[in-house]
Tab-separated table of C-alpha atoms (C1' of nucleotides) in Angstrom:
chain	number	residue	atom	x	y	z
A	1221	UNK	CA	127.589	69.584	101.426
A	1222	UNK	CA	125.927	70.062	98.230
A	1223	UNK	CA	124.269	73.495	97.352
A	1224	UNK	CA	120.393	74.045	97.118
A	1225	UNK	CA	118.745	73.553	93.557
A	1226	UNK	CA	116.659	75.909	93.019
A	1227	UNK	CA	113.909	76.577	90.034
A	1228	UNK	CA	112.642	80.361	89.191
A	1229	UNK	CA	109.253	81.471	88.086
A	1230	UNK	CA	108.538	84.474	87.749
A	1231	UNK	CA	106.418	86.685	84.209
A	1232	UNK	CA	108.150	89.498	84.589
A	1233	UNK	CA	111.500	88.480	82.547
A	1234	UNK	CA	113.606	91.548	83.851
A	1235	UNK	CA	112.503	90.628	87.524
A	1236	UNK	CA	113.346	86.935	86.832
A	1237	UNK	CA	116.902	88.144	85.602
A	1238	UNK	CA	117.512	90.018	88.316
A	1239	UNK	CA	116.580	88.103	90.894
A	1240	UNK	CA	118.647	85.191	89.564
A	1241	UNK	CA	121.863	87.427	89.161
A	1242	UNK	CA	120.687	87.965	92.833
A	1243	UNK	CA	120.586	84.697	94.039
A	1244	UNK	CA	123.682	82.753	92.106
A	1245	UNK	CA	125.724	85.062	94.482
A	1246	UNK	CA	125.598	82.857	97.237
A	1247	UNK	CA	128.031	80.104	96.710
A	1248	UNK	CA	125.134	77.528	98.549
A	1249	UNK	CA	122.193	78.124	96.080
A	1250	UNK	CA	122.384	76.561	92.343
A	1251	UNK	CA	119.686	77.902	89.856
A	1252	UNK	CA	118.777	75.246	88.338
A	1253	UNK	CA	115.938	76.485	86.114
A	1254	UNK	CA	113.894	79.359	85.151
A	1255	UNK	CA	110.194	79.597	84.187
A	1256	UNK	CA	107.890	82.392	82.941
A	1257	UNK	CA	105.037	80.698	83.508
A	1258	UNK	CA	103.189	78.389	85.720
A	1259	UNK	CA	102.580	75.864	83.047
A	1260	UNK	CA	106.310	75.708	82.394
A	1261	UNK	CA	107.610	75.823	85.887
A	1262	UNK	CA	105.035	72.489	86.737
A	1263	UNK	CA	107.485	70.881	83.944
A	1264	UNK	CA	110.848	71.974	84.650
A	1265	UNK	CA	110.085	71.255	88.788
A	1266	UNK	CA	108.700	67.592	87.224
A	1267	UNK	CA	111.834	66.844	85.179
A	1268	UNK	CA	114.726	68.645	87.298
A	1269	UNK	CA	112.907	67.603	90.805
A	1270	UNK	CA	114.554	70.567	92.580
A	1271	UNK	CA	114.781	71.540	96.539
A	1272	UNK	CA	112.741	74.471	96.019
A	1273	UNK	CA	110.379	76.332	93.566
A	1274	UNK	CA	110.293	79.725	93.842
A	1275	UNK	CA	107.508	81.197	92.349
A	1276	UNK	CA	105.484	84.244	91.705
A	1277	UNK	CA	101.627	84.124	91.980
A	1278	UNK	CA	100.130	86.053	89.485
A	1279	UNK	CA	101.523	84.770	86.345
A	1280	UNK	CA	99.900	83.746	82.490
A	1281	UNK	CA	97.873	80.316	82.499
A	1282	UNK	CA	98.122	78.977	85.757
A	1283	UNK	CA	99.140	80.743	89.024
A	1284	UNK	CA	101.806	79.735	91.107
A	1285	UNK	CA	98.947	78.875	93.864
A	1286	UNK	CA	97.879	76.260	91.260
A	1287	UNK	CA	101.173	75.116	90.651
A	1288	UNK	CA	101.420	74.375	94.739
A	1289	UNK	CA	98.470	72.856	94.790
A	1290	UNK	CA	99.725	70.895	91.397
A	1291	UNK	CA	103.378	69.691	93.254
A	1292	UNK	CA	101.031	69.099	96.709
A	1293	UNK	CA	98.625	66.581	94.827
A	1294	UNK	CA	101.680	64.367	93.284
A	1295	UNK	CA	103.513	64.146	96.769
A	1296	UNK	CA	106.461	66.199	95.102
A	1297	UNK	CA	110.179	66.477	97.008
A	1298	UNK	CA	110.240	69.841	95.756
A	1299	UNK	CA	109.108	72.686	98.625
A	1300	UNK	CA	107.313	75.691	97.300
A	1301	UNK	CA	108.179	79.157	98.129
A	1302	UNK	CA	106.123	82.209	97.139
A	1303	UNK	CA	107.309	85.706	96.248
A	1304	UNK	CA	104.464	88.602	95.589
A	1305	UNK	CA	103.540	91.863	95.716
A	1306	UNK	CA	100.287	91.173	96.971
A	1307	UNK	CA	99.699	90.629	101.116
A	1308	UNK	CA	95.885	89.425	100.131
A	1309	UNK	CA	94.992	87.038	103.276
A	1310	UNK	CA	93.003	85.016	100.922
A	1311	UNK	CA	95.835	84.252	98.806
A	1312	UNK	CA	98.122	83.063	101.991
A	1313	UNK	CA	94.881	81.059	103.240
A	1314	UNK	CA	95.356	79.198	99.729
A	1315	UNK	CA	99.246	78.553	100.362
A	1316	UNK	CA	98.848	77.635	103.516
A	1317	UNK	CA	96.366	75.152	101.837
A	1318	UNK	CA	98.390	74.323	99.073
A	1319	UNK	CA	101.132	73.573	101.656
A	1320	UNK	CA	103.445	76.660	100.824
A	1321	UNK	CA	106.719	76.524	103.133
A	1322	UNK	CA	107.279	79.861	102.275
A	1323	UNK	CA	105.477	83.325	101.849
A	1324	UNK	CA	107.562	86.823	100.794
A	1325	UNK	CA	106.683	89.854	99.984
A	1326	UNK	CA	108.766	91.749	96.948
A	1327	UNK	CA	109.304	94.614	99.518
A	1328	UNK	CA	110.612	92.801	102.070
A	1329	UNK	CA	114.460	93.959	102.273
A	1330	UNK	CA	116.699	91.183	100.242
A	1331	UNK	CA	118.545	89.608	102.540
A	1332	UNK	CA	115.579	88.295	103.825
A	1333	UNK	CA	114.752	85.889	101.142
A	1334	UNK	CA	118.013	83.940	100.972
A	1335	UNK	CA	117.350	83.502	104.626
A	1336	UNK	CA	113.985	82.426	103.880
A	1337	UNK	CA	115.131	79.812	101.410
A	1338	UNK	CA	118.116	78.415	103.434
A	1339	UNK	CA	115.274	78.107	106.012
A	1340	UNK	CA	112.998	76.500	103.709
A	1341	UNK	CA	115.944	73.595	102.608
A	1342	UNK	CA	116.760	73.110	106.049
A	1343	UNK	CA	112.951	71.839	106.607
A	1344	UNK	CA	111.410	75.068	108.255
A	1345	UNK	CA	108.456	77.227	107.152
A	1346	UNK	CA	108.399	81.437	106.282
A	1347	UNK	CA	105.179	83.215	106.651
A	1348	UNK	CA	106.121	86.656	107.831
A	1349	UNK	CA	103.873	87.300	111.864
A	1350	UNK	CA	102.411	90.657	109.953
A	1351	UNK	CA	100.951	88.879	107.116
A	1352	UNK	CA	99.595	85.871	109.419
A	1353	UNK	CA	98.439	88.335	111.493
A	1354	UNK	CA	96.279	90.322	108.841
A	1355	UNK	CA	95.194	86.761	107.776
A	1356	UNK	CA	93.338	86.134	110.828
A	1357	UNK	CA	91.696	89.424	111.051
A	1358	UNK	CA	90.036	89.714	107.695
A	1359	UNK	CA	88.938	86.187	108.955
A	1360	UNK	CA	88.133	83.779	105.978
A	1361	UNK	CA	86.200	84.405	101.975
A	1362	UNK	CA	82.285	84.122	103.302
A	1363	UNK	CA	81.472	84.552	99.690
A	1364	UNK	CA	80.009	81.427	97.516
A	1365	UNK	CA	81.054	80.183	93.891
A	1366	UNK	CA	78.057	81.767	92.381
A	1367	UNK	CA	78.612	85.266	94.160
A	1368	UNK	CA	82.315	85.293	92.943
A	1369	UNK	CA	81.638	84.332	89.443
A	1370	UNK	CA	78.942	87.074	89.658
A	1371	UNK	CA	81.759	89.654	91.491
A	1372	UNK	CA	84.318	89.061	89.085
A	1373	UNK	CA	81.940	89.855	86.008
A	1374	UNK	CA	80.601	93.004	87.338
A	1375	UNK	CA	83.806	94.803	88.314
A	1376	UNK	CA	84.250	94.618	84.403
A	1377	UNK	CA	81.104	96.911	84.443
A	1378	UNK	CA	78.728	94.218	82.934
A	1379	UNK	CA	75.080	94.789	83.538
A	1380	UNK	CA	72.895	92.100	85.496
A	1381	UNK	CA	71.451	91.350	82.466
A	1382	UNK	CA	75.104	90.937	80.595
A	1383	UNK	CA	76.171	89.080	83.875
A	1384	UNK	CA	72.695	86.847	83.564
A	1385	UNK	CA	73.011	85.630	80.172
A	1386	UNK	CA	76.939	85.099	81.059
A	1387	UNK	CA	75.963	82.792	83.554
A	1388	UNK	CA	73.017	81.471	82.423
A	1389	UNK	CA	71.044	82.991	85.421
A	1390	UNK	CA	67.542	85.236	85.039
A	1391	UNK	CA	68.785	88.898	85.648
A	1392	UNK	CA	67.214	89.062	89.213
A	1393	UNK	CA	69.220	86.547	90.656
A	1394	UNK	CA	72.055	88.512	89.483
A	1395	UNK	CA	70.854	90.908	91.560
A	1396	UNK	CA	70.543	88.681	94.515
A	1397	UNK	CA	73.978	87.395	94.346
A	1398	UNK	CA	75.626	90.525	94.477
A	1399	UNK	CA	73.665	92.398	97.129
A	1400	UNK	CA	74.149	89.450	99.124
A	1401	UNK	CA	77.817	89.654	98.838
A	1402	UNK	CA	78.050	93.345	99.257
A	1403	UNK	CA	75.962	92.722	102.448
A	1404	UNK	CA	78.817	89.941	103.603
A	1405	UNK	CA	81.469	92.353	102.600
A	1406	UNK	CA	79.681	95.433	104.400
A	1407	UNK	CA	80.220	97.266	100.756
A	1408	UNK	CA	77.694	99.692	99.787
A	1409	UNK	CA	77.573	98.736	96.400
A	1410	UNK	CA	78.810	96.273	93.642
A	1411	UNK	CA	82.089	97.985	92.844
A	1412	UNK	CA	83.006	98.717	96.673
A	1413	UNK	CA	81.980	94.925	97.396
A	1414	UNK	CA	84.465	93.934	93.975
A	1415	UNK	CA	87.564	96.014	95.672
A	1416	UNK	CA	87.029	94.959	99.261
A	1417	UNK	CA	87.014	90.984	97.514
A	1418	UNK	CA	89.729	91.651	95.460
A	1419	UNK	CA	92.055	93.611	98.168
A	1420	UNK	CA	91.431	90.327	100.221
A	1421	UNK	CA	92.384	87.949	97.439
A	1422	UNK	CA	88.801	86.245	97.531
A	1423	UNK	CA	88.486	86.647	93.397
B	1447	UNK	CA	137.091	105.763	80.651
B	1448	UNK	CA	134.783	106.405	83.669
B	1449	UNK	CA	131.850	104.114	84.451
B	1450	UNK	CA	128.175	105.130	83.902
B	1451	UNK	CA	127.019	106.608	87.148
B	1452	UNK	CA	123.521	105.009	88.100
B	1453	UNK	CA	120.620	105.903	90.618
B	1454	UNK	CA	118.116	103.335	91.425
B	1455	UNK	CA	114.352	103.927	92.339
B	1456	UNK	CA	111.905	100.721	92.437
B	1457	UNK	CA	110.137	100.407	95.649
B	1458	UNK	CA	110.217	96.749	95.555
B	1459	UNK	CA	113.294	96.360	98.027
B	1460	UNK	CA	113.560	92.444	96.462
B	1461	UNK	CA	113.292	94.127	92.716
B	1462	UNK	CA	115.336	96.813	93.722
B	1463	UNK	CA	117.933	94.648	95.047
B	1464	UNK	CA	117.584	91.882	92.820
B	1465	UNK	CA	118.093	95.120	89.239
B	1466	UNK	CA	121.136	96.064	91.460
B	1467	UNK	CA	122.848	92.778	91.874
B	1468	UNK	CA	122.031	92.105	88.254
B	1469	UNK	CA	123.696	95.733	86.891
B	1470	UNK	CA	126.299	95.269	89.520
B	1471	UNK	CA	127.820	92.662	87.402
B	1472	UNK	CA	128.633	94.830	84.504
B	1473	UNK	CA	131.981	95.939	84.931
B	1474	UNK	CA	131.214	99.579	83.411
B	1475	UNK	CA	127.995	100.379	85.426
B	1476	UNK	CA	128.499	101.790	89.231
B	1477	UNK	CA	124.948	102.061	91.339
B	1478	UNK	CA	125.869	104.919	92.863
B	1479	UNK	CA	122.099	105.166	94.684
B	1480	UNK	CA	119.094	103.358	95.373
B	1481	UNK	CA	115.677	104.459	96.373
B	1482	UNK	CA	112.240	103.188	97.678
B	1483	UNK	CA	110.360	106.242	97.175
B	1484	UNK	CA	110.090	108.838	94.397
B	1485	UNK	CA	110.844	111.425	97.186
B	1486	UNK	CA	113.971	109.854	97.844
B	1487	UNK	CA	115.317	109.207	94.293
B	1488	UNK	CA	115.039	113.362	93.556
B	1489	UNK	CA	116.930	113.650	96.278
B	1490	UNK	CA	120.032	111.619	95.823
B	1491	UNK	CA	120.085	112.486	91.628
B	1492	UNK	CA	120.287	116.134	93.361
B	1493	UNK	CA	123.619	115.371	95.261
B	1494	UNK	CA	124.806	112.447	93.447
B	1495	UNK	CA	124.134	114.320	89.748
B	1496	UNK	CA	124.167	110.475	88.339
B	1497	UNK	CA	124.484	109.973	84.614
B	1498	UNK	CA	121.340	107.768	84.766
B	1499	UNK	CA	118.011	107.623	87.093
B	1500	UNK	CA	116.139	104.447	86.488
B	1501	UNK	CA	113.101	104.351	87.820
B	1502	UNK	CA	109.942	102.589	88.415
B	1503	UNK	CA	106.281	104.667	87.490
B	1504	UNK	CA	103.873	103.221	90.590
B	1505	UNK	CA	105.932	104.358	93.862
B	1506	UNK	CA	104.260	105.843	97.198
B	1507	UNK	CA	104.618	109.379	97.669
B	1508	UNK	CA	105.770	110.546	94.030
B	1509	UNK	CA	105.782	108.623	91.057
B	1510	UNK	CA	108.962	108.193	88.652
B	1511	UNK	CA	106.848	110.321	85.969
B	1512	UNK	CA	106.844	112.906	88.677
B	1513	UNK	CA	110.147	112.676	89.412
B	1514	UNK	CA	111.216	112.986	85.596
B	1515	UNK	CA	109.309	116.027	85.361
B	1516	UNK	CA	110.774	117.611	88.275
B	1517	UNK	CA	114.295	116.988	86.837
B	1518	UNK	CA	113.266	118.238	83.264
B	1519	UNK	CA	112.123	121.898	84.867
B	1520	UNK	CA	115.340	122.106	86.916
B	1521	UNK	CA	117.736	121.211	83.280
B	1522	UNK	CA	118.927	118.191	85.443
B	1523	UNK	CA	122.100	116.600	83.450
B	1524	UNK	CA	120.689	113.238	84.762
B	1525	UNK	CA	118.839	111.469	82.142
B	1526	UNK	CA	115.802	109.378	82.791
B	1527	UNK	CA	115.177	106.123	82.180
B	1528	UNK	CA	111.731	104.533	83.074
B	1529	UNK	CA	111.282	100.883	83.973
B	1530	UNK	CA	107.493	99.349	84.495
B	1531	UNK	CA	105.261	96.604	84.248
B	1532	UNK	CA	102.725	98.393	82.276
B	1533	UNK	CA	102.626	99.346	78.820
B	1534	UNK	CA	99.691	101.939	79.185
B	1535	UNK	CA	100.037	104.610	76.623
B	1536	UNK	CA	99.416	107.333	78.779
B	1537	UNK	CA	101.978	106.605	80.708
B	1538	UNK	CA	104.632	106.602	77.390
B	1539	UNK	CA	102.614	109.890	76.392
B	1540	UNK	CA	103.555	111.571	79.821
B	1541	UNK	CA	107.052	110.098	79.604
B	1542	UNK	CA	107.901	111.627	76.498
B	1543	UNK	CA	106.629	115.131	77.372
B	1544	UNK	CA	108.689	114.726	80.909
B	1545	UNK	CA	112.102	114.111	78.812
B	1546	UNK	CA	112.248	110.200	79.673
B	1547	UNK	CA	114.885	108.904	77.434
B	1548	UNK	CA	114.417	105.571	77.625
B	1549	UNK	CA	111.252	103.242	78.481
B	1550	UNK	CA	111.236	99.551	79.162
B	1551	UNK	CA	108.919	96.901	80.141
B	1552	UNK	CA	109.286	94.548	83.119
B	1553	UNK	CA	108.986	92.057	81.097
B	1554	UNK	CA	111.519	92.801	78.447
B	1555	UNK	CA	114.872	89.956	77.872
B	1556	UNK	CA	117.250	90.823	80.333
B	1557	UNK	CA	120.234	91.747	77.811
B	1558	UNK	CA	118.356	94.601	76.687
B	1559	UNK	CA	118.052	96.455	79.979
B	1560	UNK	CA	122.133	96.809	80.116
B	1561	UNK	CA	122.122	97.546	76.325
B	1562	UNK	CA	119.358	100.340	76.537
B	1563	UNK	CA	121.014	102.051	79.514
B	1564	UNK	CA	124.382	102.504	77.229
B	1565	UNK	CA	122.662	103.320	74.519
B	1566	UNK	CA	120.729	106.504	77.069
B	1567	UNK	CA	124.155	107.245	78.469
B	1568	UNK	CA	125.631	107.757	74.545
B	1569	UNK	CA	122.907	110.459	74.037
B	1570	UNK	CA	120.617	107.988	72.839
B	1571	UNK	CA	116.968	107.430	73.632
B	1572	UNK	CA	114.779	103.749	73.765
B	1573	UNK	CA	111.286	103.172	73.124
B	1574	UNK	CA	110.224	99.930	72.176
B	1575	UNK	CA	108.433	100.032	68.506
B	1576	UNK	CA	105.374	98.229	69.956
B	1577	UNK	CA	104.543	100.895	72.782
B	1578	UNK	CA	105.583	103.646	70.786
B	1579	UNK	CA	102.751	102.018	67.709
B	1580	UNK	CA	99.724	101.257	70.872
B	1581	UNK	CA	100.300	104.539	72.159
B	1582	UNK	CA	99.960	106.305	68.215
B	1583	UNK	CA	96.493	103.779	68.358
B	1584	UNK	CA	95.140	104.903	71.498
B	1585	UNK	CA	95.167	108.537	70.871
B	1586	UNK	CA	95.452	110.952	72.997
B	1587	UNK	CA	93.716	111.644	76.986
B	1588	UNK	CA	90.196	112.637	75.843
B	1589	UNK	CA	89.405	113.406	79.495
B	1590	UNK	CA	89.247	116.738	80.964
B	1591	UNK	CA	90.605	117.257	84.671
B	1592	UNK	CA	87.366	117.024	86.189
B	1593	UNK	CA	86.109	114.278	84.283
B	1594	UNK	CA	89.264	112.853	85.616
B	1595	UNK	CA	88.681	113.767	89.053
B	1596	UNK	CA	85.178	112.264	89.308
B	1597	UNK	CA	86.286	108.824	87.549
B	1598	UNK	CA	88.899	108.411	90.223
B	1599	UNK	CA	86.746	108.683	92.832
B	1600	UNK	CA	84.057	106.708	91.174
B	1601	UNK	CA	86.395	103.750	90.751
B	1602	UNK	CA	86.238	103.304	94.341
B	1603	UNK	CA	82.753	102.943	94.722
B	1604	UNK	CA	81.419	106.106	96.082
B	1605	UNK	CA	78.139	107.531	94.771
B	1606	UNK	CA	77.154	110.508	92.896
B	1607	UNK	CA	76.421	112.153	96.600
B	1608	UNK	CA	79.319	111.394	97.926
B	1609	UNK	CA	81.909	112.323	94.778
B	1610	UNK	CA	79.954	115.950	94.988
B	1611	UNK	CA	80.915	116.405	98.394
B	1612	UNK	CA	84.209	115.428	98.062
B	1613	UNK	CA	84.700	117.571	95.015
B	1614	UNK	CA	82.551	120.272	96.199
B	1615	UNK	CA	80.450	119.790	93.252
B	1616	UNK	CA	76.491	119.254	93.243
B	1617	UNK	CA	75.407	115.360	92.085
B	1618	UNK	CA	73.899	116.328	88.895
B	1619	UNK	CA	77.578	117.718	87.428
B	1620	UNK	CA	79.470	114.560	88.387
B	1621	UNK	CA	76.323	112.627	86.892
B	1622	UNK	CA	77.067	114.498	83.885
B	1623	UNK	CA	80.753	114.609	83.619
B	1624	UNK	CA	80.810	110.528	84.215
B	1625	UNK	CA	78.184	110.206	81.566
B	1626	UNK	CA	80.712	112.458	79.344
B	1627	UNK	CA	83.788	110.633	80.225
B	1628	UNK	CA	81.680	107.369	79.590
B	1629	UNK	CA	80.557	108.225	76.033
B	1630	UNK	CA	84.488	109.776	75.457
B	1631	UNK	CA	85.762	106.541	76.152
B	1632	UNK	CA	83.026	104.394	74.471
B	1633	UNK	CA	81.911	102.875	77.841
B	1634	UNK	CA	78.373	101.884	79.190
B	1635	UNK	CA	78.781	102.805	82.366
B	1636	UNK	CA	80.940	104.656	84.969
B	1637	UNK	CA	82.545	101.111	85.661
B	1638	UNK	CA	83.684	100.419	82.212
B	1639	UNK	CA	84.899	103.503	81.548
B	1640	UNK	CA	87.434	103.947	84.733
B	1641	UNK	CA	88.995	100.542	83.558
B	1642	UNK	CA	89.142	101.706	79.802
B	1643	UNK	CA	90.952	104.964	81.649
B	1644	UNK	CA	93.216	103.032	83.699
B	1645	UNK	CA	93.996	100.630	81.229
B	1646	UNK	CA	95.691	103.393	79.057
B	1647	UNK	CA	97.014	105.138	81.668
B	1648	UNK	CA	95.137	107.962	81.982
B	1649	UNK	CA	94.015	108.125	85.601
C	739	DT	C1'	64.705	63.218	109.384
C	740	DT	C1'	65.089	67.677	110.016
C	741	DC	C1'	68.092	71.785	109.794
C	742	DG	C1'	70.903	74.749	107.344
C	743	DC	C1'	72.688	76.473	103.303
C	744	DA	C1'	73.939	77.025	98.376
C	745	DC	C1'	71.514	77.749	94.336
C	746	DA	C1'	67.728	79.728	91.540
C	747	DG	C1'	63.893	82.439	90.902
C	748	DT	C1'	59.814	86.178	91.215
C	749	DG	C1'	57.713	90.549	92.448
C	750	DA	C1'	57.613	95.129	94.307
C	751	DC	C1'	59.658	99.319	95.605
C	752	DA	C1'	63.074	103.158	96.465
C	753	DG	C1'	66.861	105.216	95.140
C	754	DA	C1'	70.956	105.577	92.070
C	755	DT	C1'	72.589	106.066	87.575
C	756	DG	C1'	72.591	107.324	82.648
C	757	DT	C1'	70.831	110.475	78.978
C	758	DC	C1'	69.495	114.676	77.093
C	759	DA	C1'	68.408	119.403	76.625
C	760	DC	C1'	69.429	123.578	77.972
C	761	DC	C1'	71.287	127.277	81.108
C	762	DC	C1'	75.223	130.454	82.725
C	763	DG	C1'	80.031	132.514	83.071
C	764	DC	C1'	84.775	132.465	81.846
C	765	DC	C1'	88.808	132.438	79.159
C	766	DC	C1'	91.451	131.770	75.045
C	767	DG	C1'	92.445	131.783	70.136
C	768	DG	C1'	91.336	133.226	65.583
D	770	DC	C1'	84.458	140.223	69.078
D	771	DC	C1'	82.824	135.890	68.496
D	772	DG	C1'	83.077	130.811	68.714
D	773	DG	C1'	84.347	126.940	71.233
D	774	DG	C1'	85.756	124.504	75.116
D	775	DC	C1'	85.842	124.002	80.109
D	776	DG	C1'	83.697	124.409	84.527
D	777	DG	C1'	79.374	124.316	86.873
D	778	DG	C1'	74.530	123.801	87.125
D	779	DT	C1'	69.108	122.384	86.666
D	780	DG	C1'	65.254	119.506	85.391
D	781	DA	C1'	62.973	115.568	83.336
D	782	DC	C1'	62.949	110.987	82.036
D	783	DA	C1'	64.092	106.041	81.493
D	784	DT	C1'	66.545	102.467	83.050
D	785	DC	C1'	69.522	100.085	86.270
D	786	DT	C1'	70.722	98.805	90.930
D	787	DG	C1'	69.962	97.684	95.606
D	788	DT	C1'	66.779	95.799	99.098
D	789	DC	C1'	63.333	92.768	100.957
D	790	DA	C1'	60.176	89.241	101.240
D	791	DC	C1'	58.996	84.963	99.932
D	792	DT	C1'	59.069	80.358	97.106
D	793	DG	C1'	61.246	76.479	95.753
D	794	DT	C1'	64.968	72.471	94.988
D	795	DG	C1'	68.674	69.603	96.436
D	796	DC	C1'	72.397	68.270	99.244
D	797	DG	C1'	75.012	67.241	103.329
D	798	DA	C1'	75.616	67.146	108.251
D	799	DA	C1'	73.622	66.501	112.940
DNA sequence: TTCGCACAGTGACAGATGTCACCCGCCCGG
DNA sequence: CCGGGCGGGTGACATCTGTCACTGTGCGAA
């Protein structure tokens, strides 16, 4: 029986390290490659066409959400796995979508995520019951494009008038946009409606 | 010739297991400890009197900072090494008046995290060039404790009203004192100015 | 074809926020 | 003992934000 290729990507070089010491422990798993960013994990998983990818989310250039959704488009062989800090639903809803086989957290305990990619190999799917759970109640991003863009410039503490010429909206639709999504988000104001979106993974 | 005793504290179990593995394979390094939680690393460098503590800055409960200064005031022989994924000045600042000895980045090459811890162990101390030359840039904490106080809270969306009451201050002083901190830090609003703040550590 | 909704805008109003001047008391260093 | 900084406060003013109502356009689904 032949061991698992595997392909690391991860920004954070000393975490990448680590967990590759981590992993080329077990005698199964072969790490094949390692990436620190999305951009060159895409090419090593194109040219090496490993069993897995395991890969961070928030990383330089693209994320490794785009890099699933990258691998899902060309019909890859190569199953995705995700390891993050973050438990955002939002950004679980976009694995799921992205066809993920595999969601961690970096606090899970460690034995866990061999498990999880021996799992994985072997055909099956990892999405810890807490995390699904937590999905379902914070329910799905009722926010639109334009009240996002408009979200994710604010929390910077631009003005509606910065925001407006930004966007190349008149300042009072500004305005609109994000009292309508505090409203949706049941924030009282711009920068409690920014966190709530943010702790969700909706930006 | 003994090995270098070494505590752990990183509250990423995956992290913390993955630095572990990785250290584990030096043949004169022993892990003597880990930890999930600040609370938890003082107390084993208390029984276990390590050579080294490496620690993480963000964990619940208290923070590796904390911890270092905690081990300064009681003449600990342990010395403190810091490990994080940000490079906030503030942070460095407070590390160097807690007695840290050495301070690396997440994101450093993996060689130098073994090199840096015998180099602490010899007597020696590590702080990257580049840190050491941002933190010189970005001054000193301009903020005052209440300014401090009131940008914390404001971060998180609450209102004038509300930060008084919490503070037990009226509205118009924690208008003024975020219009202070705002000008300090060369921000247009209260927004602006908490990110400038947390961006160099100072919150 | 009509309904709903995203997108874009205007106008009016209340309340929040930012700015400034100026007040007090306290403590600490020169 | 006097200045300066911190903590705490007031009042006035201008501007920004948040809320609502109401007007459109265009698109896609029923």
């Amino acid at each position: 029986m032949s061991a698992i290729r595997i392909v690391l990507a991860e920004d954070q070089t000393l975490v990448l390290g680590a967990i590759a010491a981590l992993l080329a422990l077990e005698p199964d798993f072969a790490i094949v490659g390692r990436a620190a960013d999305g951009d060159a994990a895409l090419a090593l998983v194109r040219t090496l066409q490993p069993d897995i990818l395991l890969t961070d989310i928030e990383m330089p250039g693209r994320t490794g959400l785009d890099c699933a959704q990258a691998l899902a488009a060309e019909r890859a062989r190569t199953s995705v796995m995700i390891v993050t800090t973050f438990a955002r639903p939002g950004y679980l809803a976009r694995a799921r979508a992205a066809g993920v086989r595999g969601y961690l957290l970096k606090d899970a305990p460690i034995e866990s995520l061999a498990a999880a990619i021996r799992t994985v190999a072997a055909g099956g799917r990892v999405i810890p019951a807490e995390l699904a759970a937590a999905a379902w109640e914070a329910g799905s991003d009722p926010l639109t494009d334009r009240e996002r863009d408009a979200l994710r410039l604010a929390e910077e503490g631009l003005s509606n008038k910065d925001i407006a010429s930004r966007l190349g909206l008149s300042p009072g639709t500004v305005r609109n946009y994000l009292s309508d999504a505090a409203a949706k988000l049941g924030a009282a104001n711009r920068i409690e409606a920014g966190r709530t979106a943010r702790a969700n993974g909706w930006l």
